[in-house]
Coordinates of C-alpha atoms and ligand atoms in Angstrom, one line a residue:
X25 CA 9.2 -44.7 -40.7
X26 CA 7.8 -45.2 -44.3
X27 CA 7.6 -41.8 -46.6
X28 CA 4.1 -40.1 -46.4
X29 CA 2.4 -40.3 -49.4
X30 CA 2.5 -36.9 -51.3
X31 CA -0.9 -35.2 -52.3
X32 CA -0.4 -33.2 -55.8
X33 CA -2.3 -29.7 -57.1
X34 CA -4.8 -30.5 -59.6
X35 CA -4.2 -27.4 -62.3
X36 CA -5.2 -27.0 -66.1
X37 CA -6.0 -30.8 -65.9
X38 CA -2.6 -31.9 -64.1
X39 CA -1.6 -33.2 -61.4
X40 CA 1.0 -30.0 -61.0
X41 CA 3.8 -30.0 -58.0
X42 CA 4.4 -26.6 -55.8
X43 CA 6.8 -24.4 -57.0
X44 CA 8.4 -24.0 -53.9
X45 CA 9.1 -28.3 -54.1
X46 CA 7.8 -27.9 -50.3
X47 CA 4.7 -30.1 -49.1
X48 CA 3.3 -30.4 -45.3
X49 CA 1.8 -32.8 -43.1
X50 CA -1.8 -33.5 -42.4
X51 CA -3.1 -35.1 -40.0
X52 CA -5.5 -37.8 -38.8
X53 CA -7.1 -36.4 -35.6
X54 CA -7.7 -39.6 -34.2
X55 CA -4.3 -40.7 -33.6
X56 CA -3.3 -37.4 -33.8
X57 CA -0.8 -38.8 -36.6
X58 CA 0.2 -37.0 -39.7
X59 CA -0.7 -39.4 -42.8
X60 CA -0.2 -37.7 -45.6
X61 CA 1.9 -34.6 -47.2
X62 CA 0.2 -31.9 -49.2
X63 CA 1.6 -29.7 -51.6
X64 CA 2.2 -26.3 -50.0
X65 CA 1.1 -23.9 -52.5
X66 CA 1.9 -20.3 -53.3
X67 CA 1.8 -17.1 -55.6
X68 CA 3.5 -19.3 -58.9
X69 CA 1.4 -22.0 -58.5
X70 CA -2.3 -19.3 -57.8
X71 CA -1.1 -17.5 -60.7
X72 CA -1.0 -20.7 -62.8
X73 CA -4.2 -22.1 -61.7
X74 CA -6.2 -18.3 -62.0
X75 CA -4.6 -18.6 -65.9
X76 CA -5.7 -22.1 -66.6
X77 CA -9.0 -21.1 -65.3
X78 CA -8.9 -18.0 -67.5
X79 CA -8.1 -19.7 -70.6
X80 CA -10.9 -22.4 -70.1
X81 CA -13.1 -19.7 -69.9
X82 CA -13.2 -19.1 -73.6
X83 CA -12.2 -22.3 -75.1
X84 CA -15.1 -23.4 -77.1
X85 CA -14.6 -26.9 -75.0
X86 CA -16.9 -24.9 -72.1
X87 CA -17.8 -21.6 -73.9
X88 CA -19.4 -23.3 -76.9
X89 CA -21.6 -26.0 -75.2
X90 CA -24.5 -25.3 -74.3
X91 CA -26.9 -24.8 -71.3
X92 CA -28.5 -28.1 -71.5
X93 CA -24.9 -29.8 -71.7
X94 CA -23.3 -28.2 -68.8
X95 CA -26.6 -29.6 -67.2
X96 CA -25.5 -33.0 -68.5
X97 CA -22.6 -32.8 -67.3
X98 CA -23.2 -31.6 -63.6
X99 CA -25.4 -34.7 -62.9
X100 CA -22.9 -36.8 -64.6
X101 CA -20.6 -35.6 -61.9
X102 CA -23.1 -36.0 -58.9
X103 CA -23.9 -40.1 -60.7
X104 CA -19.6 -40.5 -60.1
X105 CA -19.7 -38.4 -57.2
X106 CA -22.8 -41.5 -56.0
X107 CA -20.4 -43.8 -57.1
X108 CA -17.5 -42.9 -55.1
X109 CA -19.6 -42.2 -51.8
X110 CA -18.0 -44.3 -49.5
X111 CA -14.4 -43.9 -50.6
X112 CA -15.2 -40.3 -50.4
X113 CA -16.7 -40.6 -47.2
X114 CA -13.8 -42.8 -45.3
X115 CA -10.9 -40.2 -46.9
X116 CA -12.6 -37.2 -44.7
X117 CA -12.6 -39.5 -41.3
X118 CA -9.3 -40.2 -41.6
X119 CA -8.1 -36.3 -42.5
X120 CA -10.9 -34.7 -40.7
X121 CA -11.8 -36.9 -38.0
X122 CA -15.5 -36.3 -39.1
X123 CA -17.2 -39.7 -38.5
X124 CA -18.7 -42.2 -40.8
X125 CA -22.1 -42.1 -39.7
X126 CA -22.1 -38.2 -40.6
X127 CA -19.7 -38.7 -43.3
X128 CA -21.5 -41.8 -45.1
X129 CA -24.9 -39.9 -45.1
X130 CA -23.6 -36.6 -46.4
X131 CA -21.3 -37.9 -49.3
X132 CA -24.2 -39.5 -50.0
X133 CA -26.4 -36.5 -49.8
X134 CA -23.8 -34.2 -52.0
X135 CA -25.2 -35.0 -55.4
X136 CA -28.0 -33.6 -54.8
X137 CA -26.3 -30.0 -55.6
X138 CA -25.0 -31.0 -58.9
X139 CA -28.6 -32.7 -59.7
X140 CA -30.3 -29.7 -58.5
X141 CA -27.8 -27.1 -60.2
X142 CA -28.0 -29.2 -63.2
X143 CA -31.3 -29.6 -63.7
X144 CA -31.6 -25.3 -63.2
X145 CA -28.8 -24.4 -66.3
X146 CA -31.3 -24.2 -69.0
X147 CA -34.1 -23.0 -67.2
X148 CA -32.3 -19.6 -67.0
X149 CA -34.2 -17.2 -69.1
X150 CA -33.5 -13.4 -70.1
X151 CA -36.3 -10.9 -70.5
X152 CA -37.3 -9.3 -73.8
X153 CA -37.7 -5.9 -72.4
X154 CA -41.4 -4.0 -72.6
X155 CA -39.0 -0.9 -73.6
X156 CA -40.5 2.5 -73.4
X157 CA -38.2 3.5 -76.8
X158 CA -39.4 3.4 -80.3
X159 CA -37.9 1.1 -82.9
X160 CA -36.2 -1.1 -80.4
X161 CA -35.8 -4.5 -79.2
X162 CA -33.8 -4.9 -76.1
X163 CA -33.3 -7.9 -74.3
X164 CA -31.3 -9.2 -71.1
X165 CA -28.8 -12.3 -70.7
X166 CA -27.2 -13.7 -68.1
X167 CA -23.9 -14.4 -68.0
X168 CA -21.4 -15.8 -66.3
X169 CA -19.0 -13.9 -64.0
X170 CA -15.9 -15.6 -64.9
X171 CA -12.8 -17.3 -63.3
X172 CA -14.1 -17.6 -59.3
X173 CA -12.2 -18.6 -56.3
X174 CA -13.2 -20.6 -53.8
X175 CA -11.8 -21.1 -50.4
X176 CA -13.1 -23.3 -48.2
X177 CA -12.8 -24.4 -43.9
X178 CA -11.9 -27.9 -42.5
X179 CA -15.4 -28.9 -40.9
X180 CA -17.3 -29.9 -44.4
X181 CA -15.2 -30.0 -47.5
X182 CA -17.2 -30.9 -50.0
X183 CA -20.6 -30.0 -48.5
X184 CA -19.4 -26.5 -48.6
X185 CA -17.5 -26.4 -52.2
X186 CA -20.8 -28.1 -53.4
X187 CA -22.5 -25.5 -52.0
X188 CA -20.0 -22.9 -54.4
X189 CA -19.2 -25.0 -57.3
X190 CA -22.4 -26.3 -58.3
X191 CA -24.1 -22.9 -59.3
X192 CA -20.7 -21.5 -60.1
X193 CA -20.3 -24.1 -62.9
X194 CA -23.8 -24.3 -63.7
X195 CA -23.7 -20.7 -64.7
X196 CA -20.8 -21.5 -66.7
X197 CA -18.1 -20.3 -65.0
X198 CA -14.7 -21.3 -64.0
X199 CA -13.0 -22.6 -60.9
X200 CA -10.0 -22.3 -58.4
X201 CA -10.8 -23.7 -55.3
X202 CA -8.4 -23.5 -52.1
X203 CA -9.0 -25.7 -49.1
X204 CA -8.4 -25.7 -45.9
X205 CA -4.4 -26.6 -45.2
X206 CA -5.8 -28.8 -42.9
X207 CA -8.2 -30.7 -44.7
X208 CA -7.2 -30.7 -48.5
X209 CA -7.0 -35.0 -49.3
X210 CA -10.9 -34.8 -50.1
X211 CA -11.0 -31.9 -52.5
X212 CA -7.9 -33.1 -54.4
X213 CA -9.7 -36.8 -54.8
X214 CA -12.5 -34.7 -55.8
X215 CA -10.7 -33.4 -58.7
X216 CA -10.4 -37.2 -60.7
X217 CA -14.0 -37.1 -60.6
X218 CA -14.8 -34.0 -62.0
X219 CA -12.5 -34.9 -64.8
X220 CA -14.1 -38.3 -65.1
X221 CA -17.4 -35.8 -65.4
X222 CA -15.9 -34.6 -68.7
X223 CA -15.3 -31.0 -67.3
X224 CA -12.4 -29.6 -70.0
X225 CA -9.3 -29.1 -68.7
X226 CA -9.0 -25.7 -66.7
X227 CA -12.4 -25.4 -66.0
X228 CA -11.8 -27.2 -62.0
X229 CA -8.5 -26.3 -60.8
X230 CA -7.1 -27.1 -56.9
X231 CA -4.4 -24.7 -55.3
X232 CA -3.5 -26.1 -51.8
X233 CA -1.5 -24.6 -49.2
X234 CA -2.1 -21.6 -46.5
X235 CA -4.6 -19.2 -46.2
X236 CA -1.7 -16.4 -46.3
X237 CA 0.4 -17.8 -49.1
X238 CA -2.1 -19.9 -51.5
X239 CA -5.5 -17.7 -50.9
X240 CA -4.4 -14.3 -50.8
X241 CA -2.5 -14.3 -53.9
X242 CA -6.1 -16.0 -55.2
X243 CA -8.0 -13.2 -53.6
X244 CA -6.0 -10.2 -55.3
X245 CA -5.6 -11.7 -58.7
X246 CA -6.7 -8.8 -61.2
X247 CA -8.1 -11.9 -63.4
X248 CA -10.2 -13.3 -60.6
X249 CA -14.1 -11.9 -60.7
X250 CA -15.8 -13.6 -57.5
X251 CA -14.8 -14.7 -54.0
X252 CA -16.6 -17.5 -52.4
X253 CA -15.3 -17.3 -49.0
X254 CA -16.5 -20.0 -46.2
X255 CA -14.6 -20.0 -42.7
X256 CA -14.0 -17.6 -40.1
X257 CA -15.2 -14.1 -39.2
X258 CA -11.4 -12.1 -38.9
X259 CA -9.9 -14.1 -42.4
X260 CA -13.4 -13.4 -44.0
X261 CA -13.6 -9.7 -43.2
X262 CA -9.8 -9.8 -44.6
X263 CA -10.8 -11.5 -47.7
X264 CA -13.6 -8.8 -48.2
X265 CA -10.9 -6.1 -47.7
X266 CA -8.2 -7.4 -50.1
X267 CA -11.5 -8.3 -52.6
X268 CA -12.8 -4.5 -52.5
X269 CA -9.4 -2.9 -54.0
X270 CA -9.6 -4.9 -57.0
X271 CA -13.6 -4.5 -56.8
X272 CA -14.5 -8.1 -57.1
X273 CA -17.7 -9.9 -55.9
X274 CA -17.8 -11.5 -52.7
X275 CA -19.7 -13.7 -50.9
X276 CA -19.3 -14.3 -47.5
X277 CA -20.4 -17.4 -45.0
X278 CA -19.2 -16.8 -41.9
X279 CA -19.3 -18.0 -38.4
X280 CA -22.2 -18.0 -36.0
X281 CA -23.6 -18.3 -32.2
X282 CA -26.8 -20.1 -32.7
X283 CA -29.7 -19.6 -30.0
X284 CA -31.8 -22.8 -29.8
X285 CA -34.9 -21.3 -27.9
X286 CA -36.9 -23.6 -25.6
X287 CA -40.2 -22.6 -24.6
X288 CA -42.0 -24.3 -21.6
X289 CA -45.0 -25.5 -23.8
X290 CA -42.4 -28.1 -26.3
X291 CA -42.4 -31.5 -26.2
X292 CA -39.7 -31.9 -24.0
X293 CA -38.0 -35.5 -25.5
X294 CA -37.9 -33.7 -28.6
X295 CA -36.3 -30.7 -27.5
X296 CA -33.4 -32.4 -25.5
X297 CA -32.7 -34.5 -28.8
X298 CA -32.5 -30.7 -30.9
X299 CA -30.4 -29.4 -27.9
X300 CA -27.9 -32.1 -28.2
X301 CA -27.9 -32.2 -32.1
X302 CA -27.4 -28.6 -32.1
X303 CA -24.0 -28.6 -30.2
X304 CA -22.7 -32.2 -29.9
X305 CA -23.4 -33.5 -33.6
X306 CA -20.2 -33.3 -35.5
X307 CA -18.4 -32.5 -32.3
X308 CA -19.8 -28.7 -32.1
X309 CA -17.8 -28.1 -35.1
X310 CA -20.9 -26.6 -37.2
X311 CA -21.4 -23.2 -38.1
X312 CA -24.6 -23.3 -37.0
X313 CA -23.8 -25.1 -33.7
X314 CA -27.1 -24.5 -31.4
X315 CA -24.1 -23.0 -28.5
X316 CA -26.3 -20.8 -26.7
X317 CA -29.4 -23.2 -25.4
X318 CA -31.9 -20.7 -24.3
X319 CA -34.6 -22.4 -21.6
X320 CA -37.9 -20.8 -20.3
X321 CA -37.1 -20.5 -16.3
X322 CA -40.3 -22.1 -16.0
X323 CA -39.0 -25.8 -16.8
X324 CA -35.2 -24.7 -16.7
X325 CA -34.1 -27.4 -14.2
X326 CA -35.7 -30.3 -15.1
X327 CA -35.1 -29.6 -18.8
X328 CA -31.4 -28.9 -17.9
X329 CA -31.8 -32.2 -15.7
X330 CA -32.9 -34.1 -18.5
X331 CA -30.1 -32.9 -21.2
X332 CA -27.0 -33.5 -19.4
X333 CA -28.4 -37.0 -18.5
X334 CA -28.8 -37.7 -22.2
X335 CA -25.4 -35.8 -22.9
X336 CA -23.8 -37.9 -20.5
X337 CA -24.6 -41.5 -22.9
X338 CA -22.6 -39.6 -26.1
X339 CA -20.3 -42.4 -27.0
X340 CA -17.1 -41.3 -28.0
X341 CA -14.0 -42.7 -29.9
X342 CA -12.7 -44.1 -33.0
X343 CA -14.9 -42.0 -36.4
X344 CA -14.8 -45.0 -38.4
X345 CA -16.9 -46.8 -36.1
X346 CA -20.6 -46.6 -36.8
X347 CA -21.8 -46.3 -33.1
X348 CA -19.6 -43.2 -32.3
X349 CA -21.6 -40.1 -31.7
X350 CA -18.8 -37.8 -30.7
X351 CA -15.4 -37.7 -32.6
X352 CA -12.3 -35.9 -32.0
X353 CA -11.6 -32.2 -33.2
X354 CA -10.4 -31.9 -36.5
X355 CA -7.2 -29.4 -35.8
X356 CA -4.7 -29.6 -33.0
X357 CA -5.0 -25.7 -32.7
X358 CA -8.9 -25.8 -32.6
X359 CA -8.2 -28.5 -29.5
X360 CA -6.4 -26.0 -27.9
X361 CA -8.9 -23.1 -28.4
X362 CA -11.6 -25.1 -27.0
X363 CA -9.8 -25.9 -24.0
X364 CA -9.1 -22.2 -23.5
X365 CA -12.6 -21.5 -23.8
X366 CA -13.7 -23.8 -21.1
X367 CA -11.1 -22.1 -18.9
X368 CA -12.9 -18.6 -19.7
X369 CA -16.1 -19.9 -19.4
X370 CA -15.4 -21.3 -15.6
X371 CA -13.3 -17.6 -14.9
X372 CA -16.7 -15.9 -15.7
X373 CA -18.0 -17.4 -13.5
X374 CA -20.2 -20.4 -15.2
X375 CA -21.2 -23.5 -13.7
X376 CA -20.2 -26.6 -15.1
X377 CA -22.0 -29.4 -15.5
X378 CA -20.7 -31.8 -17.5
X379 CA -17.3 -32.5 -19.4
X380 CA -15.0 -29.4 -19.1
X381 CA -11.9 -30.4 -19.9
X382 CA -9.9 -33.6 -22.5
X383 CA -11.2 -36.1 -22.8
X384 CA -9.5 -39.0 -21.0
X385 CA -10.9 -42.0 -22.0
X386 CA -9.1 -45.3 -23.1
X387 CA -11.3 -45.4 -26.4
X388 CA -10.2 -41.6 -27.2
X389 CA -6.7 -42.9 -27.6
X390 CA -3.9 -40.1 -28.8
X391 CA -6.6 -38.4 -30.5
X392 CA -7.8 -34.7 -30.4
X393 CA -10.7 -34.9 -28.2
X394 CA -12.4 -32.8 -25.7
X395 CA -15.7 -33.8 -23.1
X396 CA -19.0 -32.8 -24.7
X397 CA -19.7 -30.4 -22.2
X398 CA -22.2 -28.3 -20.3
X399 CA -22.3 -25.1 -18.5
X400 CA -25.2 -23.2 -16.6
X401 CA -25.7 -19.7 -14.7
X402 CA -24.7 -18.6 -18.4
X403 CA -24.9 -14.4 -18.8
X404 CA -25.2 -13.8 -22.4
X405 CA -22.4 -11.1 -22.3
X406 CA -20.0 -13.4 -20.8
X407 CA -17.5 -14.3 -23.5
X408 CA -18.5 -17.8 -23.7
X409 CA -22.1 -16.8 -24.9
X410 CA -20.7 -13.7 -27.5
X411 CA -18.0 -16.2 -29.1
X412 CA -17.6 -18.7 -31.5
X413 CA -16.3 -21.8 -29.9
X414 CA -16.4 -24.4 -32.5
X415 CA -16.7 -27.1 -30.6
X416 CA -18.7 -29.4 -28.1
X417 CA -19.3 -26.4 -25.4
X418 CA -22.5 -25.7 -24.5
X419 CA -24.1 -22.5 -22.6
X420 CA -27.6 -22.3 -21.1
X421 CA -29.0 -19.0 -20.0
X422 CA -32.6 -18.9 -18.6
X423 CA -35.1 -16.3 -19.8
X424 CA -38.4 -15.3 -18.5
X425 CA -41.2 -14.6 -21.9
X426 CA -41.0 -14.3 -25.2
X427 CA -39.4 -10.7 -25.3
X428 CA -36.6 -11.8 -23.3
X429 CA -35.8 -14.9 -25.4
X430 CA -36.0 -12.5 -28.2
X431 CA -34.0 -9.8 -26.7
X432 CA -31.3 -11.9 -26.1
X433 CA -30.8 -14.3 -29.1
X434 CA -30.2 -11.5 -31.1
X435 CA -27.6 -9.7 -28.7
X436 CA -24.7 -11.3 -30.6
X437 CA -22.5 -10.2 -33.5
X438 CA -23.6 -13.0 -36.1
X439 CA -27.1 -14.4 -37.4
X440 CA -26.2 -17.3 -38.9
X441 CA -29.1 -19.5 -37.8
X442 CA -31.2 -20.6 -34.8
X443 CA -33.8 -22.9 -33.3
X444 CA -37.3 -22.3 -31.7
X445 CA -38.6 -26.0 -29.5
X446 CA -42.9 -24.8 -28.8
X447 CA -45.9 -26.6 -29.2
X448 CA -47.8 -23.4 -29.9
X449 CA -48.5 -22.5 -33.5
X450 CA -48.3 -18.6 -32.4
X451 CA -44.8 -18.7 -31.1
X452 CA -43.8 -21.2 -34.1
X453 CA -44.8 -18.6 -36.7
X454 CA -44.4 -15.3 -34.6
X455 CA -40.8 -15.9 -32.9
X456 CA -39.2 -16.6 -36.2
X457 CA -40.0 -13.2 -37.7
X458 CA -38.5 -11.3 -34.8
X459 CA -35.0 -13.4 -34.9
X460 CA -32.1 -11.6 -36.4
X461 CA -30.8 -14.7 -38.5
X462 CA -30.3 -16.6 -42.3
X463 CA -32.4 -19.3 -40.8
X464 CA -34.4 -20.5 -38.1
X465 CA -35.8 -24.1 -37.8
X466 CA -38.9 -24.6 -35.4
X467 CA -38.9 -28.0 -33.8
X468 CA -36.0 -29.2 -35.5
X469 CA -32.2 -28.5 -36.1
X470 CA -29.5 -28.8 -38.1
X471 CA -31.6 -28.9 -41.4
X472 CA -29.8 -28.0 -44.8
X473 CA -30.5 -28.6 -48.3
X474 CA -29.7 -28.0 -51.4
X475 CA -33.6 -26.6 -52.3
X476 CA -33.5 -24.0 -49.1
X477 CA -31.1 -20.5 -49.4
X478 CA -28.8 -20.3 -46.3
X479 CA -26.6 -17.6 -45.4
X480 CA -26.0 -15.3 -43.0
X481 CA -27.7 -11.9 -41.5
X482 CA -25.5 -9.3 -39.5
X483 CA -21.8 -10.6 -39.2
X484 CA -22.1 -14.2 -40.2
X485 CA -21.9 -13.1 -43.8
X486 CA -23.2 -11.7 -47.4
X487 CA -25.4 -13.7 -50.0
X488 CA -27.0 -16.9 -50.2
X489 CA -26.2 -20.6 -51.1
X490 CA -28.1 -23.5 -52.3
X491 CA -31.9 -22.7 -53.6
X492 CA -32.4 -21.2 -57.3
X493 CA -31.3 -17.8 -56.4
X494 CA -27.7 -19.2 -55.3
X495 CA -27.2 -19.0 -59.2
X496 CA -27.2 -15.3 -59.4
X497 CA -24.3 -15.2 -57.0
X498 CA -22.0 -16.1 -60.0
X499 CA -24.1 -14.5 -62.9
X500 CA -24.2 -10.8 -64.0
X501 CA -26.7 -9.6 -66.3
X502 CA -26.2 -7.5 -69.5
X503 CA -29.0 -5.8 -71.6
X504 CA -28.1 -5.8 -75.2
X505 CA -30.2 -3.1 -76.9
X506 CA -30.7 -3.5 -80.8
X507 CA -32.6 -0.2 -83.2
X508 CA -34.8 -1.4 -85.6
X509 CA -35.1 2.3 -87.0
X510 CA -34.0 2.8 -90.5
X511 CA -32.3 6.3 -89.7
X512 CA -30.2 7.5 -87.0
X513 CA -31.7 10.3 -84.9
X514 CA -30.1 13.6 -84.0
X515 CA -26.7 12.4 -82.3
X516 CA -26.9 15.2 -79.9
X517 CA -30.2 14.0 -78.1
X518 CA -29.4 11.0 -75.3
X519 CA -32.2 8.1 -76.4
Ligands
LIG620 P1 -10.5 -20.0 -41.4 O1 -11.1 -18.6 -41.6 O2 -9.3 -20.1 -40.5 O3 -10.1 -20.6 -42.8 C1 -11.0 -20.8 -43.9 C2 -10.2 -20.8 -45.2 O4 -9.7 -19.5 -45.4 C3 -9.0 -21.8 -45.2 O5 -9.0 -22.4 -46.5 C4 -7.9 -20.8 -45.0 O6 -6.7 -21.3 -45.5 C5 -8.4 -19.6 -45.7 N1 -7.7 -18.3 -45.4 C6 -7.4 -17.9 -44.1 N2 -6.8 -16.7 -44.2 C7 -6.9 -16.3 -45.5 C8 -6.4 -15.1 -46.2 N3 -5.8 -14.1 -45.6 N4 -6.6 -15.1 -47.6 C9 -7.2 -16.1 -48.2 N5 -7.6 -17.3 -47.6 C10 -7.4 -17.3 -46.3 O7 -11.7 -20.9 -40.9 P2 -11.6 -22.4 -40.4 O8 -11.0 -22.4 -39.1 O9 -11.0 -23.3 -41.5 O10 -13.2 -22.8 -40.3 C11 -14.0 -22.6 -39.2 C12 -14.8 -21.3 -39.4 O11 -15.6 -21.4 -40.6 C13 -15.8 -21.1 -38.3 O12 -15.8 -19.7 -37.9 C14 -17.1 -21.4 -38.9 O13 -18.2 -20.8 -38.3 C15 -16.9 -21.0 -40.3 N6 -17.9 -21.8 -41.1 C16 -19.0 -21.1 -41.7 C17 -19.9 -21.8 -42.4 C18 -21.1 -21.1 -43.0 O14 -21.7 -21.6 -43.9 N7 -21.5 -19.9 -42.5 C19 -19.7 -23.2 -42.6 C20 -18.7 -23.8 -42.1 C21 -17.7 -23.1 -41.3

C-alpha cells in the first residue's frame, strides 16, 4: 500500500513535526478508509505553540499596526479564503464526509466573518469618562486579552474557528487553535492561507492531536488567557474546570436538543421541509439539530404522515456528488453511538417509523452510514428525547396547546436553539419569549450568520459568537486615569 501522506503542525510560521515523531490516521467516512496521517501532538509541541503565540503578541509586526490594518488584513484573508473555496470545500468531504452541496455553500459563506470582523476593528471606541473627580481625565481602552486557545469538534471546522478567530484576531489577539483529531486536514490547509493573508509569524499557530494530550496541556498553560471551547457537554464542563484553577476566560458552545415546535395553524409544506432540515441536513450532525419534533395532536398524523413520506426520498451516498442529501457520519465511534441510540430508543418503548438501523444500500458502499430515521409515541423523558444523539434520529412527541409545547421544550438540560412552524403572528412573537434557548427561528431553521449572536442558554454553554458583541469575548477593558492637578492631595484620603 502507498505511504499516507503526512499532515505537519503549523507553529511560529513552520510547518513543525510532533515531538513524539508519532502521527495517526484519518479517515474518509465514505470508504471508511484512512487517507491521511496527522501529527499527533502533545505537551512539547502546546508549549511551543502557546510561546510562539506569546512572543507574536508583542512583536511590533502585530502590536504596532494598527486597527485599520488588522482590518486590512482580515478581509485579505476572507478574499484568499474566496479564492480557495472549492479546494477548501472538497478537502472536508473527503475527511469529514460533509457533502459538497453543504460544503461548497459554506466555504463559500466563511468570509463573511473575516469581512464582518474586519470591517468592526477600528470602529472600537473607548469612553472618555464624565468622572465625578476634579482635575481629571480618565478614559477607557480596550484591549486585547492575549494568547487564546481554540479547540474545535469535527462537524464544521472552519465555520466554527471562523466563528473564534475572526473577533479573536480582530481584537488583536493571538492564536493556538486545536482541532478535532478527527478532522484536522482543513485547519492545517487553513494555515497557508492565513500566512498568505500577511498575519506575522506566531500570530496563527495549529497544535493537532487528542483532546487529552494536545488540548489539555493548551487549556492549563499559565500563558494562555481565553478558552474558546466548541464540542461536547462532558469535555466542555472539563475544559471549564481545568480553565477555572488558572482563572482564565472561557467560553463555552456546547451541545443541544432542539424542539422544532409545530402548531396546527402552519403551512404544513413548509413545516415538513423545517422538520427534515432540522434533523437530516448534514446527517443530524448539527448542534442545533431540530431532534425533538414537537406536533400539535390536532394534525399529528397526517403531519407525521406527510414527513416520513418526504424523509423516505432523502438520497443517500457518495458527499462529492451534488444530488446527495444525506452523507455518512463523520467518526466510526459517532456510527456506533447512533446505532446504540436507536437500540435505546426502541427499549423505551418508541415506535419506529422509518430507518432504524445501517444503512444497507449499494450506493452507501463501506462507508459510515446510518437510515435517516423516525420514531413516534416519543415521551420526552425517555433518553432518546433528554440526549444528544448527533445524528439522523428523529423523535416526535405530540402536545395538546401552547403551554404544553412550552412546558416540554424546555424540560431538557441544554438551550441551544429551537424552531416554532405557526401562521399566527401571536404565537410567532409570544412562544419565542417563553423558550429557554440562544435562539429560536419561527418558520425557518437552521439559520446562522455572522451578523446574529448565537450561543447557548442553560447547559449548551457561556457567551456569544458572531454579531458585534462576539468582540468583547476576547477584549478586556482598562480605564487609565490621568490628574491634571498641579499638587498632590493629602496621601492619606482615598480619591
Ligand atoms: P468533543 O467534546 O469530543 O471534542 C471537541 C474538541 O475538544 C476536540 O478537538 C477534542 O479533541 C477536544 N477535547 C476533548 N477533550 C478535551 C480535553 N480534556 N481538553 C481539551 N480538549 C479536549 O466533541 P465532538 O464530538 O468533536 O463534537 C460534537 C459535539 O460538539 C456535540 O456535542 C455538539 O453538539 C457540539 N457542538 C456544539 C456547537 C455549538 O456551537 N454549540 C457546534 C458544533 C458542535
Amino acid at each position: 500500500m502507498a505511504e499516507l501522506e503526512k499532515l505537519d503542525m503549523y507553529i511560529g510560521g513552520e510547518r513543525v513535526k510532533p515531538a513524539s515523531g508519532e502521527y495517526f490516521e484519518t479517515f474518509n467516512p465514505y470508504t471508511g478508509q484512512p487517507w491521511a496521517l496527522v501529527a499527533r501532538g502533545g505537551e512539547q509541541d502546546a508549549d511551543r505553540a502557546v510561546q510562539a503565540a506569546k512572543a507574536a503578541l508583542d512583536d511590533p509586526e502585530w502590536a504596532g499596526i494598527n486597527a485599520t490594518q488588522r482590518g486590512a488584513m482580515l478581509r485579505r484573508l476572507g478574499d484568499i479564503l474566496t479564492a480557495n473555496a472549492e479546494r477548501l470545500g472538497k478537502l472536508e468531504v473527503q475527511d469529514n464526509g460533509k457533502l459538497i452541496a453543504e460544503m461548497g455553500m459554506q466555504c463559500q459563506y466563511l468570509p463573511q466573518w473575516y469581512y464582518y470582523f474586519g470591517g468592526l476593528v477600528d470602529k472600537i471606541e473607548g469612553a472618555v469618562l464624565p468622572i465625578d473627580k476634579p482635575d481629571t481625565f480618565t478614559y477607557t481602552r480596550s484591549e486585547p486579552l492575549g494568547v487564546c486557545v481554540m479547540i474545535t469538534p469535527w462537524n464544521s471546522p472552519l465555520l466554527l474557528l471562523a466563528w473564534k478567530l475572526a473577533p479573536a484576531l480582530a481584537a488583536g489577539n493571538t492564536v493556538v487553535v486545536k482541532p478535532s483529531e478527527f478532522t484536522s486536514a482543513s485547519t492545517l490547509a487553513f494555515a497557508d492561507m492565513v500566512e498568505e493573508a500577511g498575519f506575522p509569524k506566531g500570530v496563527f499557530n495549529v497544535v493537532t492531536g487528542f483532546g487529552k494530550e494536545a488540548g489539555e496541556p493548551l487549556v492549563v498553560h499559565p500563558d494562555v488567557a481565553k478558552i474558546a471551547f466548541t464540542g461536547g457537554a462532558m469535555s466542555g464542563t472539563h475544559v471549564y474546570q481545568q480553565a477555572a484553577a488558572g482563572l482564565k476566560k472561557v467560553s463555552l458552545e456546547l451541545g443541544g436538543k432542539s424542539p422544532n415546535i409545530v402548531f396546527d395553524d402552519c403551512n404544513m409544506e413548509n413545516a415538513v421541509k423545517g422538520a427534515i432540515s432540522g434533523i437530516f441536513a448534514a446527517t443530524g450532525q448539527t448542534c442545533i439539530a431540530g431532534s425533538r419534533l414537537l406536533v400539535q395532536e390536532s394534525i399529528h398524523d397526517e403531519f407525521v404522515e406527510k414527513l416520513v413520506d418526504f424523509a423516505k426520498t432523502a438520497k443517500m451516498g457518495d458527499p462529492m456528488s451534488m444530488d446527495t442529501q444525506v452523507g455518512p457520519v463523520t467518526t466510526h465511534p459517532q456510527y456506533e453511538k447512533i446505532l446504540g441510540y436507536m437500540d435505546v430508543a426502541r427499549e423505551d418503548g418508541a415506535e419506529c417509523l422509518l430507518g432504524g438501523g445501517k444503512a444497507e444500500r449499494p450506493e452507501c458502499g463501506d462507508g459510515w452510514f446510518v437510515e435517516p430515521t423516525v420514531f413516534a409515541g416519543v415521551n420526552n423523558k425517555m433518553r432518546i428525547a433528554q440526549e444528544e444523539v448527533f445524528g439522523p434520529v428523529l423523535s416526535i412527541i405530540p402536545f395538546k396547546d401552547d403551554d404544553e409545547a412550552v412546558s416540554i421544550a424546555n424540560d431538557v438540560i441544554y438551550g441551544l436553539a429551537s424552531g416554532v412552524w405557526t401562521g399566527d403572528i401571536r404565537r410567532a412573537i409570544e412562544i419565542p419569549k417563553r423558550i429557554k434557548s440562544g435562539t429560536v427561528w419561527v418558520n425557518t431553521y437552521r439559520a446562522v450568520s455572522y451578523v446574529a449572536p448565537f450561543g447557548g442558554y442553560k447547559q449548551s454553554g457561556l457567551g456569544r459568537e458572531s454579531g458585534q458583541q462576539a468582540i468583547q469575548e476576547y477584549m478586556q477593558t482598562k480605564t487609565v486615569w490621568i490628574s491634571t492637578a498641579t499638587e498632590t492631595p493629602n496621601p492619606f484620603v482615598m480619591r
